[in-house]
Coordinates of C-alpha atoms in Angstrom, one line a residue:
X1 CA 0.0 0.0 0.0
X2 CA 2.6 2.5 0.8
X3 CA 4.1 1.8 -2.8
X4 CA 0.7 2.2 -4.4
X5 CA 0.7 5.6 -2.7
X6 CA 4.4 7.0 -3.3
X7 CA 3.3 5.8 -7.4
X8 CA 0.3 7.9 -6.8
X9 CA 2.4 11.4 -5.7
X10 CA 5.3 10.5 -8.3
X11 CA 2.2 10.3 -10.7
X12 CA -0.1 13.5 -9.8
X13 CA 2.9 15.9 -8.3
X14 CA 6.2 15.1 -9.9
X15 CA 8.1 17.8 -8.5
X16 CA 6.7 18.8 -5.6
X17 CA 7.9 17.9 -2.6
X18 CA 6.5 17.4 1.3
X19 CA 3.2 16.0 -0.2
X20 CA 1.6 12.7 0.6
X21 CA -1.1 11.7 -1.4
X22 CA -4.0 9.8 1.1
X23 CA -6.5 8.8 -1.3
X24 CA -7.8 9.3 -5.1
X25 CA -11.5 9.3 -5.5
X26 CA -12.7 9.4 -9.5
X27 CA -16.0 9.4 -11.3
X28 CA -17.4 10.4 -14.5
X29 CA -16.8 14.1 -14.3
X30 CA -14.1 14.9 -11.6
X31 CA -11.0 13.6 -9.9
X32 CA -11.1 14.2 -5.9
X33 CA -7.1 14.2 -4.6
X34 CA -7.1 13.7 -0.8
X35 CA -3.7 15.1 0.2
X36 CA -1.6 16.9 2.9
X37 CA 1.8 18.6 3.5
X38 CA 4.2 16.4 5.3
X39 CA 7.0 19.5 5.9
X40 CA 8.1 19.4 9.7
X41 CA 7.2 23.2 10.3
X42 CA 7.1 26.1 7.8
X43 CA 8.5 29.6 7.7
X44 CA 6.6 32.9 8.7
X45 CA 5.9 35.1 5.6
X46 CA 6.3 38.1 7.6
X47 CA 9.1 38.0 9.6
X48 CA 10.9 34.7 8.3
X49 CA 11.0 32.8 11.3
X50 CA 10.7 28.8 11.0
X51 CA 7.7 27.7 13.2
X52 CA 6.8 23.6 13.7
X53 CA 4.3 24.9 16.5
X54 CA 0.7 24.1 15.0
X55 CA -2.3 26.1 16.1
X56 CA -4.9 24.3 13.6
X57 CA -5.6 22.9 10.7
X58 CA -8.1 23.1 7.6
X59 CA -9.2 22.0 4.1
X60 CA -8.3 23.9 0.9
X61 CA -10.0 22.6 -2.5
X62 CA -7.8 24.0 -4.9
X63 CA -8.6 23.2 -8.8
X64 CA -5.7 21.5 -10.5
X65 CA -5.1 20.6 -14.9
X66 CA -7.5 18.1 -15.9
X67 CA -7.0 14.1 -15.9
X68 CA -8.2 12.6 -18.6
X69 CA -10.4 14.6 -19.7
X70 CA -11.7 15.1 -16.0
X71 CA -11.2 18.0 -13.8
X72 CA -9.1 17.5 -10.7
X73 CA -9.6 19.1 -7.6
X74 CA -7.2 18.8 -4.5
X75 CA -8.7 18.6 -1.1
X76 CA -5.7 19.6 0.9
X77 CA -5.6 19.4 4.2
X78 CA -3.0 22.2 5.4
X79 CA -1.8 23.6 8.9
X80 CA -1.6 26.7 10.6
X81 CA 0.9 27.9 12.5
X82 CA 1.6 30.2 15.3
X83 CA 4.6 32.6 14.9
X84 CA 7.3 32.3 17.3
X85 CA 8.5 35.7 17.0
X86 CA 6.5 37.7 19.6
X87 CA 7.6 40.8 17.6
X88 CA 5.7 39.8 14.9
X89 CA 3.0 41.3 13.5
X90 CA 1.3 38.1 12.6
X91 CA 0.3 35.6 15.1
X92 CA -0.6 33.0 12.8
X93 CA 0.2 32.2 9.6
X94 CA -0.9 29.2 7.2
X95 CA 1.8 26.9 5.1
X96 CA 1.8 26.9 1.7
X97 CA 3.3 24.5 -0.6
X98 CA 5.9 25.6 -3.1
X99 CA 5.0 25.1 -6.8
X100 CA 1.7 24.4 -5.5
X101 CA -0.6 26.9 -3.5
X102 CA -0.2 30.4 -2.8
X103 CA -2.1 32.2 -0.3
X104 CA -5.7 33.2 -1.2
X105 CA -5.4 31.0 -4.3
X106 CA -7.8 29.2 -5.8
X107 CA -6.4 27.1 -8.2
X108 CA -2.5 25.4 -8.1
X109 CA 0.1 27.1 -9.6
X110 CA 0.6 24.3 -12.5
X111 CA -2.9 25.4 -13.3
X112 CA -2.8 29.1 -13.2
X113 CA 0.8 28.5 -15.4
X114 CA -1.0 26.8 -18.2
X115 CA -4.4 29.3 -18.1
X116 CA -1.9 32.3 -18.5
X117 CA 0.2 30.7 -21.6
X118 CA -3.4 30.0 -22.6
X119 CA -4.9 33.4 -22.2
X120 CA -0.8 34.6 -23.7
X121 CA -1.9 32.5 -26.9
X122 CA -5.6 33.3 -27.3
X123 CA -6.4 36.9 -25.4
X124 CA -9.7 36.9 -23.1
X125 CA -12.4 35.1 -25.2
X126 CA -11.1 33.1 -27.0
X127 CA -8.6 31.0 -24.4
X128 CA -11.6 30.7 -22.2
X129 CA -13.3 28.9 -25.1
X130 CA -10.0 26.7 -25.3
X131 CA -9.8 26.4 -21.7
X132 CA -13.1 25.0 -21.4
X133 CA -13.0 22.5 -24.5
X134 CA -9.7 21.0 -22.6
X135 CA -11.6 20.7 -19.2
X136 CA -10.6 24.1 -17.6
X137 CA -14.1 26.4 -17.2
X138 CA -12.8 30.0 -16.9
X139 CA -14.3 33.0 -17.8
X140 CA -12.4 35.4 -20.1
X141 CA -11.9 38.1 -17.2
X142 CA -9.9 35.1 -15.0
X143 CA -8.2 34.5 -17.9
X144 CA -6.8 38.5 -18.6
X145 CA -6.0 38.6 -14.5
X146 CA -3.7 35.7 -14.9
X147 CA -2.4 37.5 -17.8
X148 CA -1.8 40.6 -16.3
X149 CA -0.7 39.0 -13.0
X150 CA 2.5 37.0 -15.3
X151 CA 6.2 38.6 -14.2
X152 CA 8.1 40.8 -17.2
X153 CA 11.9 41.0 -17.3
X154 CA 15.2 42.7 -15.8
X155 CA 16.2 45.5 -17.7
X156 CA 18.8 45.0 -20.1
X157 CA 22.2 46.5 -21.4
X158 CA 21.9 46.4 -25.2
X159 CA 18.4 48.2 -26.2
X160 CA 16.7 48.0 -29.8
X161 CA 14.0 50.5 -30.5
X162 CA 11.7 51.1 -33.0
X163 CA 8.0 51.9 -33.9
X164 CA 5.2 49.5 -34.5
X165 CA 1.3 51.0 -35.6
X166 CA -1.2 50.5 -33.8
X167 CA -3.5 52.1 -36.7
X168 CA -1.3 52.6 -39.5
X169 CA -0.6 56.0 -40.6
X170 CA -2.3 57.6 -37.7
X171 CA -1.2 56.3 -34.1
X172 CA 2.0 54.2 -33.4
X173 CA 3.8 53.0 -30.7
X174 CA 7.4 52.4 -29.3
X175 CA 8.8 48.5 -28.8
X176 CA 12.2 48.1 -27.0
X177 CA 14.0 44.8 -27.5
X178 CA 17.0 42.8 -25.6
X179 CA 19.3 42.7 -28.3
X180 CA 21.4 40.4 -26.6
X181 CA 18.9 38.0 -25.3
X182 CA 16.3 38.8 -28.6
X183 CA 13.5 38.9 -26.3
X184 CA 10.9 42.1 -25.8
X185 CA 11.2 43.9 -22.8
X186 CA 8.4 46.6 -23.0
X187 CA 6.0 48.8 -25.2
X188 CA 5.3 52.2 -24.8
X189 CA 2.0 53.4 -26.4
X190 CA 3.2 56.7 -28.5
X191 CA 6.7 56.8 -30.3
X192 CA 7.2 60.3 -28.7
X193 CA 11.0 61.2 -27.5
X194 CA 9.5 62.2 -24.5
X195 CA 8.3 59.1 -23.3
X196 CA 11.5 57.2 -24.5
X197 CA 13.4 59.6 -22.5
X198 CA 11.2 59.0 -19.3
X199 CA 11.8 55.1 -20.0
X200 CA 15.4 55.3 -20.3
X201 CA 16.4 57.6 -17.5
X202 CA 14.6 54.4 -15.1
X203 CA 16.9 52.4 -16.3
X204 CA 20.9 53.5 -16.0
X205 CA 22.0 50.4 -16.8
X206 CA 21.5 50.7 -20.6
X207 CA 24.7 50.8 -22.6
X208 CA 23.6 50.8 -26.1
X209 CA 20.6 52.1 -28.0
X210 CA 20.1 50.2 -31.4
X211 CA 17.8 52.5 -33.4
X212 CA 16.8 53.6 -37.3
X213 CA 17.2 57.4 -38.0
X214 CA 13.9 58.6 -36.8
X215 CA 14.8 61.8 -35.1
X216 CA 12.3 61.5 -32.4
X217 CA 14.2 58.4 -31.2
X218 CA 17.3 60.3 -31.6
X219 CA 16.3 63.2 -29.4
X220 CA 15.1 60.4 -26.9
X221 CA 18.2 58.5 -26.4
X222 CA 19.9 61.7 -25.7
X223 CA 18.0 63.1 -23.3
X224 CA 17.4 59.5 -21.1
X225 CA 20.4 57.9 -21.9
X226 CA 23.6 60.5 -22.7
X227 CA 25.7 57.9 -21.2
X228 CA 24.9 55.2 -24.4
X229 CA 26.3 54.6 -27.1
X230 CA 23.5 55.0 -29.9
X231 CA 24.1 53.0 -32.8
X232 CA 21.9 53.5 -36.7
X233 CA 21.0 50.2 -38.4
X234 CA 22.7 49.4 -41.2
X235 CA 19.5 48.0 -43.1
X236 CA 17.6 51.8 -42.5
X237 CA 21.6 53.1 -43.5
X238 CA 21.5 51.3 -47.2
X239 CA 17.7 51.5 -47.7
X240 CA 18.3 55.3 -47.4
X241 CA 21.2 54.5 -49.8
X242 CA 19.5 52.7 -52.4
X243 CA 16.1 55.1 -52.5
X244 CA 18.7 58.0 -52.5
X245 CA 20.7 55.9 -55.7
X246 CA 17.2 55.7 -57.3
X247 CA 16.5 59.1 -57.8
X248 CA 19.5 60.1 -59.2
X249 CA 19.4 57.3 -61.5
X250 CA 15.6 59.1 -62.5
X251 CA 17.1 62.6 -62.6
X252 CA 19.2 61.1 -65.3
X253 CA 16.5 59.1 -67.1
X254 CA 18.1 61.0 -70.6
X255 CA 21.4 58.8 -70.0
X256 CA 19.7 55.6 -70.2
X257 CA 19.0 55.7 -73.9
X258 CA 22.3 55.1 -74.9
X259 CA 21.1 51.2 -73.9
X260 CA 18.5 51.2 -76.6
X261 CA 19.6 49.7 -79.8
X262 CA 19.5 52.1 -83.0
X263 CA 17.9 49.7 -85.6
X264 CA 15.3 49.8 -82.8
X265 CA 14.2 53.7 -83.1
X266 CA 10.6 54.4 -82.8
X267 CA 8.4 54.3 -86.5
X268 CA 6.3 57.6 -86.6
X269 CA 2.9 57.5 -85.3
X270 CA 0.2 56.3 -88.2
X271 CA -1.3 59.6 -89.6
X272 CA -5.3 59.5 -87.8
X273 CA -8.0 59.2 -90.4
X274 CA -9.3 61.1 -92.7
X275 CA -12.3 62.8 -92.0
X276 CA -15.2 62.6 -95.1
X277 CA -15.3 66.0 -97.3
X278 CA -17.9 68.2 -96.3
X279 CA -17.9 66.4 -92.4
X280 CA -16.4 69.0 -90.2
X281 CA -16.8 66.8 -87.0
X282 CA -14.7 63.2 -86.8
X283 CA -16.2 59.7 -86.8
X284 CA -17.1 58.1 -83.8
X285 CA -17.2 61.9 -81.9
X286 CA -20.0 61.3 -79.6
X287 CA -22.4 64.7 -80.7
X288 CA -22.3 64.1 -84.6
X289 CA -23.3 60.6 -83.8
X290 CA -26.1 61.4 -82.1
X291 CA -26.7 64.1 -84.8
X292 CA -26.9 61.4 -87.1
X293 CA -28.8 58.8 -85.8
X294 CA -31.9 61.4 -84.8
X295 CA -31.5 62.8 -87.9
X296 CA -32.3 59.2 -90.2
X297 CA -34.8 58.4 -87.2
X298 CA -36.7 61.3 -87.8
X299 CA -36.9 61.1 -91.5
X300 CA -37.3 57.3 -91.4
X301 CA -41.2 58.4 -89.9
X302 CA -41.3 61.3 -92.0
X303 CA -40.7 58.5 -95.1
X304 CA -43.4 56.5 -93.1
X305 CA -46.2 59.1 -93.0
X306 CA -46.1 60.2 -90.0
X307 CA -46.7 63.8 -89.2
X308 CA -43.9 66.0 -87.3
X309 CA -46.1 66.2 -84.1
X310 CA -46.8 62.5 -84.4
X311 CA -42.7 61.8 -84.4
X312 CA -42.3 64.6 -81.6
X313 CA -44.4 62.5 -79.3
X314 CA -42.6 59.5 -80.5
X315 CA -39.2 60.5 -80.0
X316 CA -39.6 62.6 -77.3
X317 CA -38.2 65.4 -78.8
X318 CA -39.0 69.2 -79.0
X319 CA -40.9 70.8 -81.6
X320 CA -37.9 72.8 -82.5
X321 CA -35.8 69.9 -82.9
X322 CA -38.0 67.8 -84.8
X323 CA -38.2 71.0 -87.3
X324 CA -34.5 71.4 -87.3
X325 CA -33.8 67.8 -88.2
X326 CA -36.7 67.8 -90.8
X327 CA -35.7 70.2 -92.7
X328 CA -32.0 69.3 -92.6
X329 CA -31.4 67.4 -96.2
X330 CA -28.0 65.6 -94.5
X331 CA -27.3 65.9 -91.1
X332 CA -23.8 67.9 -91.7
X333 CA -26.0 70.4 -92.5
X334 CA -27.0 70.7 -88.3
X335 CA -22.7 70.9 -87.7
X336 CA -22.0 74.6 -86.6
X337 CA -18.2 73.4 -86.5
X338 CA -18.1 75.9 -83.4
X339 CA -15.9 73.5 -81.8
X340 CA -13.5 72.5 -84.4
X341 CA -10.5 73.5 -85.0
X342 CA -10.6 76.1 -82.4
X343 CA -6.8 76.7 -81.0
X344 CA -6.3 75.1 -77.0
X345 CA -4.8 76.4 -74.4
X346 CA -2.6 73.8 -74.2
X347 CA -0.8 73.9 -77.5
X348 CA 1.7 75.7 -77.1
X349 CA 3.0 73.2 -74.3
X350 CA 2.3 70.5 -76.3
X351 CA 5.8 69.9 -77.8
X352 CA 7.0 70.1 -73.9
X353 CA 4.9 67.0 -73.0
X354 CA 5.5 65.2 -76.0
X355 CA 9.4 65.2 -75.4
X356 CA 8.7 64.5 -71.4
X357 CA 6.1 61.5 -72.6
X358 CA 8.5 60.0 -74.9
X359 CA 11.6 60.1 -72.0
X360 CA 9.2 57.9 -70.2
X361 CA 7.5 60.3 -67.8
X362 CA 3.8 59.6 -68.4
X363 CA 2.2 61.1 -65.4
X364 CA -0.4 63.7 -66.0
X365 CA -0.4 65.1 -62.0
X366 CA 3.4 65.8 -62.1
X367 CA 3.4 67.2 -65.7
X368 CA 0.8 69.7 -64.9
X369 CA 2.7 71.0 -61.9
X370 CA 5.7 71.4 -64.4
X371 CA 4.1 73.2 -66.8
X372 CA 2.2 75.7 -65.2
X373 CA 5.3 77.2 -64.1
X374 CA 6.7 77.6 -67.5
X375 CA 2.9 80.0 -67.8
X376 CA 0.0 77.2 -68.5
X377 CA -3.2 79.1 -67.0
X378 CA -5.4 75.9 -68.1
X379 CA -6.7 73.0 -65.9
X380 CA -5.9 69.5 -65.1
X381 CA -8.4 67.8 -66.8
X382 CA -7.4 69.0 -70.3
X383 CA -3.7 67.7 -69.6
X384 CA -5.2 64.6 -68.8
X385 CA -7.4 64.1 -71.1
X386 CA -4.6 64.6 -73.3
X387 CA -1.9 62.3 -72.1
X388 CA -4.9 59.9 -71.8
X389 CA -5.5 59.8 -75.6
X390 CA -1.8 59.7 -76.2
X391 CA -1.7 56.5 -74.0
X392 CA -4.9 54.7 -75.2
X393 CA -3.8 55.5 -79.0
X394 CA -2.0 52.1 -80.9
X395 CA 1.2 52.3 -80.7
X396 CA 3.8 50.3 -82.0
X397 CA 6.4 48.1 -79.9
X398 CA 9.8 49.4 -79.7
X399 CA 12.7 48.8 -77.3
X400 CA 12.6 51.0 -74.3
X401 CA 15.5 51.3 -72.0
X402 CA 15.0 49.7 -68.4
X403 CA 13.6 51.8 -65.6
X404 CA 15.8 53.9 -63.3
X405 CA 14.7 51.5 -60.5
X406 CA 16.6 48.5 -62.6
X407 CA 19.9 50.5 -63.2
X408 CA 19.6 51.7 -59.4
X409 CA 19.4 47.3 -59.1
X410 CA 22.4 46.7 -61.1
X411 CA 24.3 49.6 -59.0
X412 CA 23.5 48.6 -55.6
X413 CA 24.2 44.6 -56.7
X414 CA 27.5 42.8 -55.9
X415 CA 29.6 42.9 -59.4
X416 CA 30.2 39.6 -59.3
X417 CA 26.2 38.7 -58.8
X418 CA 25.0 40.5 -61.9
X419 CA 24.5 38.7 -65.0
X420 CA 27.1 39.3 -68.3
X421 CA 24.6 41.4 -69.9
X422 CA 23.7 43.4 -66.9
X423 CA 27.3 44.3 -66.5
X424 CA 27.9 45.1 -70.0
X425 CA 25.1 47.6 -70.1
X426 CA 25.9 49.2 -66.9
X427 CA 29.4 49.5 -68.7
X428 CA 27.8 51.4 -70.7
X429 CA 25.7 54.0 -68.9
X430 CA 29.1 54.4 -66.4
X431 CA 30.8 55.7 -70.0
X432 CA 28.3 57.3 -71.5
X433 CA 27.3 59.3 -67.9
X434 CA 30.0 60.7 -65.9
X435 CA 27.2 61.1 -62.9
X436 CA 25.8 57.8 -62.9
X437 CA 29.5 56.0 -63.0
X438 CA 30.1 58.8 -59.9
X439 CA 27.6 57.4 -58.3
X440 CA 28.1 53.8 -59.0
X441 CA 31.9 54.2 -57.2
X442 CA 30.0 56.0 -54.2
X443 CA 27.3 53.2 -53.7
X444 CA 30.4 50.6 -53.7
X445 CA 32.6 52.5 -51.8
X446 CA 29.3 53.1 -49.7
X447 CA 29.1 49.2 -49.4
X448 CA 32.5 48.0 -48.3
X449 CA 32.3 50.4 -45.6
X450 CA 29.0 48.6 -44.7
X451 CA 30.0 45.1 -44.9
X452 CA 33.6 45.5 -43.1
X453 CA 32.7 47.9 -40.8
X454 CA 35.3 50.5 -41.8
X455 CA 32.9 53.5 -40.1
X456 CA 36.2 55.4 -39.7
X457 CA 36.2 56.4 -43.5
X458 CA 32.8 57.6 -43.7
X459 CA 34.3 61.4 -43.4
X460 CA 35.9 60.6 -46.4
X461 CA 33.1 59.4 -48.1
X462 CA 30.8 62.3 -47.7
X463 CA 34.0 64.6 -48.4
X464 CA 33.7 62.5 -51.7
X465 CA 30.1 62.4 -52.3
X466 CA 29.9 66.5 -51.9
X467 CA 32.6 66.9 -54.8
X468 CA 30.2 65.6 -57.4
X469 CA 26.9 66.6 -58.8
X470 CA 24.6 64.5 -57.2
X471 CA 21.8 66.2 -55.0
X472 CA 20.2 63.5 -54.4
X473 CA 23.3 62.0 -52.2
X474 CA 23.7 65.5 -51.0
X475 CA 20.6 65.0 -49.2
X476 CA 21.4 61.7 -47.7
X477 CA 25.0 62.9 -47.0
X478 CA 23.3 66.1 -45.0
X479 CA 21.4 63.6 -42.9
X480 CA 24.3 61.5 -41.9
X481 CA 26.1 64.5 -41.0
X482 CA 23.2 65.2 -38.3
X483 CA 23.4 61.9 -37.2
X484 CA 26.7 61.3 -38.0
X485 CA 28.0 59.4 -34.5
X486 CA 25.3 57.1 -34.8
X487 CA 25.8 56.4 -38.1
X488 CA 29.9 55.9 -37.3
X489 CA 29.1 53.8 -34.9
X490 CA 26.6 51.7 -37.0
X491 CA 29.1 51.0 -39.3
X492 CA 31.5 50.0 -36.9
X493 CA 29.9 48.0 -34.0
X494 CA 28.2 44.5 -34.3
X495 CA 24.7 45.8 -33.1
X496 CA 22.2 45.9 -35.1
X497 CA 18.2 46.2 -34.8
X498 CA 17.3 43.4 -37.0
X499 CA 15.7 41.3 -33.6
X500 CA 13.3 44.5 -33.2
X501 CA 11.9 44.2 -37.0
X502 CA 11.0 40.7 -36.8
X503 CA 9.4 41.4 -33.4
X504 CA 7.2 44.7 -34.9
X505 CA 6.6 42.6 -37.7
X506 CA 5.1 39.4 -34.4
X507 CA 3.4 42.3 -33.2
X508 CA 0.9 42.8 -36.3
X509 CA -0.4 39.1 -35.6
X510 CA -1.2 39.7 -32.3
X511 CA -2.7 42.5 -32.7
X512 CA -5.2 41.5 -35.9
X513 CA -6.0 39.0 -33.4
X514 CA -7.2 41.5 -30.4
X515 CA -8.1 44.0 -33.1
X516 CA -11.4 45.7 -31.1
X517 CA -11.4 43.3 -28.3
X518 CA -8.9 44.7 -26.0
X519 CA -6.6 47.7 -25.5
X520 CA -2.8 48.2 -24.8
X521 CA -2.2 46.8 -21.6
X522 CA -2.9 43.5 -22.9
X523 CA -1.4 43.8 -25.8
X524 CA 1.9 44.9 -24.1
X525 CA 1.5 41.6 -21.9
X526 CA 1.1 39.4 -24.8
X527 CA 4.0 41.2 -26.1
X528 CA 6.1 40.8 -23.9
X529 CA 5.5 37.1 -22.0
X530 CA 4.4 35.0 -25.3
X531 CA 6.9 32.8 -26.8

């Protein structure tokens, strides 16, 4: 029997010592543990005495994980004690079991462990509908307590930073990351220096700040952490890089013909068709159409017999109109040609769009906005309508050079990773454009500072970059200059905030899944505590 019953307490509490299991009572629905604490004496929670002197004892009924498929409830018979130390402002105290009960607590610690990861998983609703499918009848609020009740951890000495959107495009937040351990340590909700600041300055230990150029977490580091090291991600460092390589690679669009073949130069449009003699409006234009077709209708009934206010009824027309197209042997005859021919606002910048259209640049918005300041007074809707009949007209297929966003590929590629032709043609635009092959040396010098963190030569390289025409690098070189000891130190240390991207990106699951049903505090938790 006394084997049967140390089986039973290897079998229900593995690793819990000073408990002796006295009986096991099942039926259909629930497991009933009889069991008490077999500890000698127990230690005051107040005052840390030990204490073997019992005053009492009583039963506890705490609810424990389910059995197969059965709840299991614990009816634990445990002592009370009276406090040796006369000091103390407790006379009495009760024992709890480590791992098992804590005071006040309804259900074992094994149990509240697995409703938290739970609750960590699923949020409020649904882990209580999880819970209770695997035998564990909570309500959603017990759930979120357990949550909220789960311990966060130590502050760290490496810190990554960077925003995550709670509604994107009008409210974001702040996630700081353990670069060293990879695991989140909190969320603040705004992205405001202010409150990154207020975060850091609790916190002295913090030795390094791992952030992307966003000046608000700029200004923050140095006001709650002067005594850091803030370092600029490399990945945020070349993006800006490659969209900076991108527009200068656009702002000489003009160089990239030199890649189109010369057997391949575009035929001349077809001439449109000739308009019938005596028509002064085109076929297919909408009003002579109609002209037309009321025109046959109306002496079609006229041919017929019918009288003029016999087809007025009929067609629905005026009396005046009816008359009009009576009397009218062809239709043309109706054509005031008021509208054709008449001279547009817009020719004389015709030629203009024409040379911009055939470069490549084929939107209406942005070519509006550059004429008007060469003295176009018209609107928007007759530039558009024009580029829209230059695009929906037949046109025949000809080579066209590849987009400034390829060439800006083939320059920010390894050499050795681009294809023969690729390199030949890149060749080519280097000799053919003194600023793009500038460029292409800056990007590559650019990158073997990058990948072998030589950060002490980026003086050099601005020095460089600011000797050539390039204003679009100009910008990016004036930015690093701001932030030019972050940036030094990005391409020098190891750091990097790669471990707080894939953690913003974790964060967009969990919150589609809480998306309406629960607010930031949970959210943080979830955050922060699930694996």
């Amino acid at each position: 029997m006394e084997e049967v019953v140390l089986r039973l307490k290897e079998l229900l509490f593995p690793s819990i010592a000073n408990v002796a299991v006295l009986s096991v009572d099942v039926n259909v629905e629930v497991v009933r543990v009889e069991a008490h604490c077999t500890a000698d004496g127990a230690v005051c929670p107040v005052c840390g005495v030990w204490s073997n002197r019992v005053h009492g004892s009583y039963l506890r009924f705490p609810a424990d994980v389910p059995s197969g498929g059965r709840s299991v409830v614990l009816q634990l018979r445990v002592r009370r004690f009276t406090c040796r130390n006369s000091g103390c402002a407790r006379r009495t105290f009760v024992e709890q079991i480590s791992g098992l009960t804590r005071r006040h607590g309804q259900r074992t610690e094994r149990l509240r462990s697995t409703l938290a990861a739970v609750g960590l998983a699923l949020a409020g609703r649904a882990g209580a509908r999880i819970a209770r499918v695997l035998g564990m009848s909570v309500s959603r609020s017990t759930v979120l307590r357990l949550v909220d009740a789960q311990h966060e951890v130590a502050a760290p000495r490496v810190v990554g930073v960077d925003e995550y959107a709670t509604r994107k495009g009008r409210h974001y937040g702040t996630v700081l990351v353990d670069i060293e351990t990879r695991r989140p340590i909190d969320l603040l909700p705004d992205r405001e220096a202010s409150s990154l600041a207020a975060w850091l300055a609790e916190r002295p230990g913090v030795e390094v700040i791992c952030r992307d150029r966003a000046p608000f977490f700029a200004e923050g580091a140095s006001a709650g952490a002067p005594q850091a090291v803030q370092v600029a991600d490399r990945w945020h460092l070349w993006h800006n890089l490659s969209e900076a390589a991108e527009r200068a690679v656009a702002q000489h669009r003009r160089c990239l013909r030199v890649l189109v073949p010369a057997a391949s130069e575009p035929e001349p449009e077809p001439a449109p068709e000739e308009e019938p003699p005596g028509s002064p409006w085109p076929i297919g234009h909408r009003f002579a159409d109609r002209t037309r077709a009321r025109h046959a209708a109306v002496h079609a009934l006229l041919e017929a017999g019918h009288s003029r206010r016999s087809i007025q009824r009929q067609l629905g027309m005026t009396w005046r109109t009816v008359k009009q197209l009576a009397e009218a042997a062809a239709p043309e005859e109706l054509f005031t040609g008021q509208w054709q021919n008449r001279p547009s606002v817009l020719d004389d910048y015709k030629p203009y769009l024409d040379d911009r259209w055939n470069e490549g640049f084929t939107n209406a918005w942005k070519l509006w906005e550059e004429i008007m300041p060469l003295g176009y007074k018209g609107s928007y809707q007759r530039v558009r309508a024009y580029l829209h009949k230059k695009r929906t007209s037949p046109r025949p297929v000809t080579a066209q050079p590849p987009s400034p966003r390829t060439v800006a590929g083939w320059i920010l590629s390894r050499p050795e990773t681009l294809a023969e032709p690729e390199q030949l043609q890149l060749k080519t635009v280097r000799a053919h454009c003194p600023e793009l092959d500038a460029l292409t040396r800056h990007v590559r010098s650019f990158a073997v500072m990058l990948t072998e963190r030589q950060g002490e030569r980026l003086p050099e390289w601005l020095d460089a970059v600011r000797q050539d025409d390039l204003p679009s690098l100009h910008t990016l070189a004036a930015g690093i200059d701001r932030d030019l000891d972050a940036v030094t130190a990005g391409l020098t240390l190891p750091w990097s905030s790669g471990a707080v991207e894939g953690h913003v990106n974790r964060i967009k699951m969990l919150k589609r899944q809480m998306f309406g049903r629960a607010g930031f505090a949970l959210l943080r938790k979830r955050v922060l505590l699930a694996q």
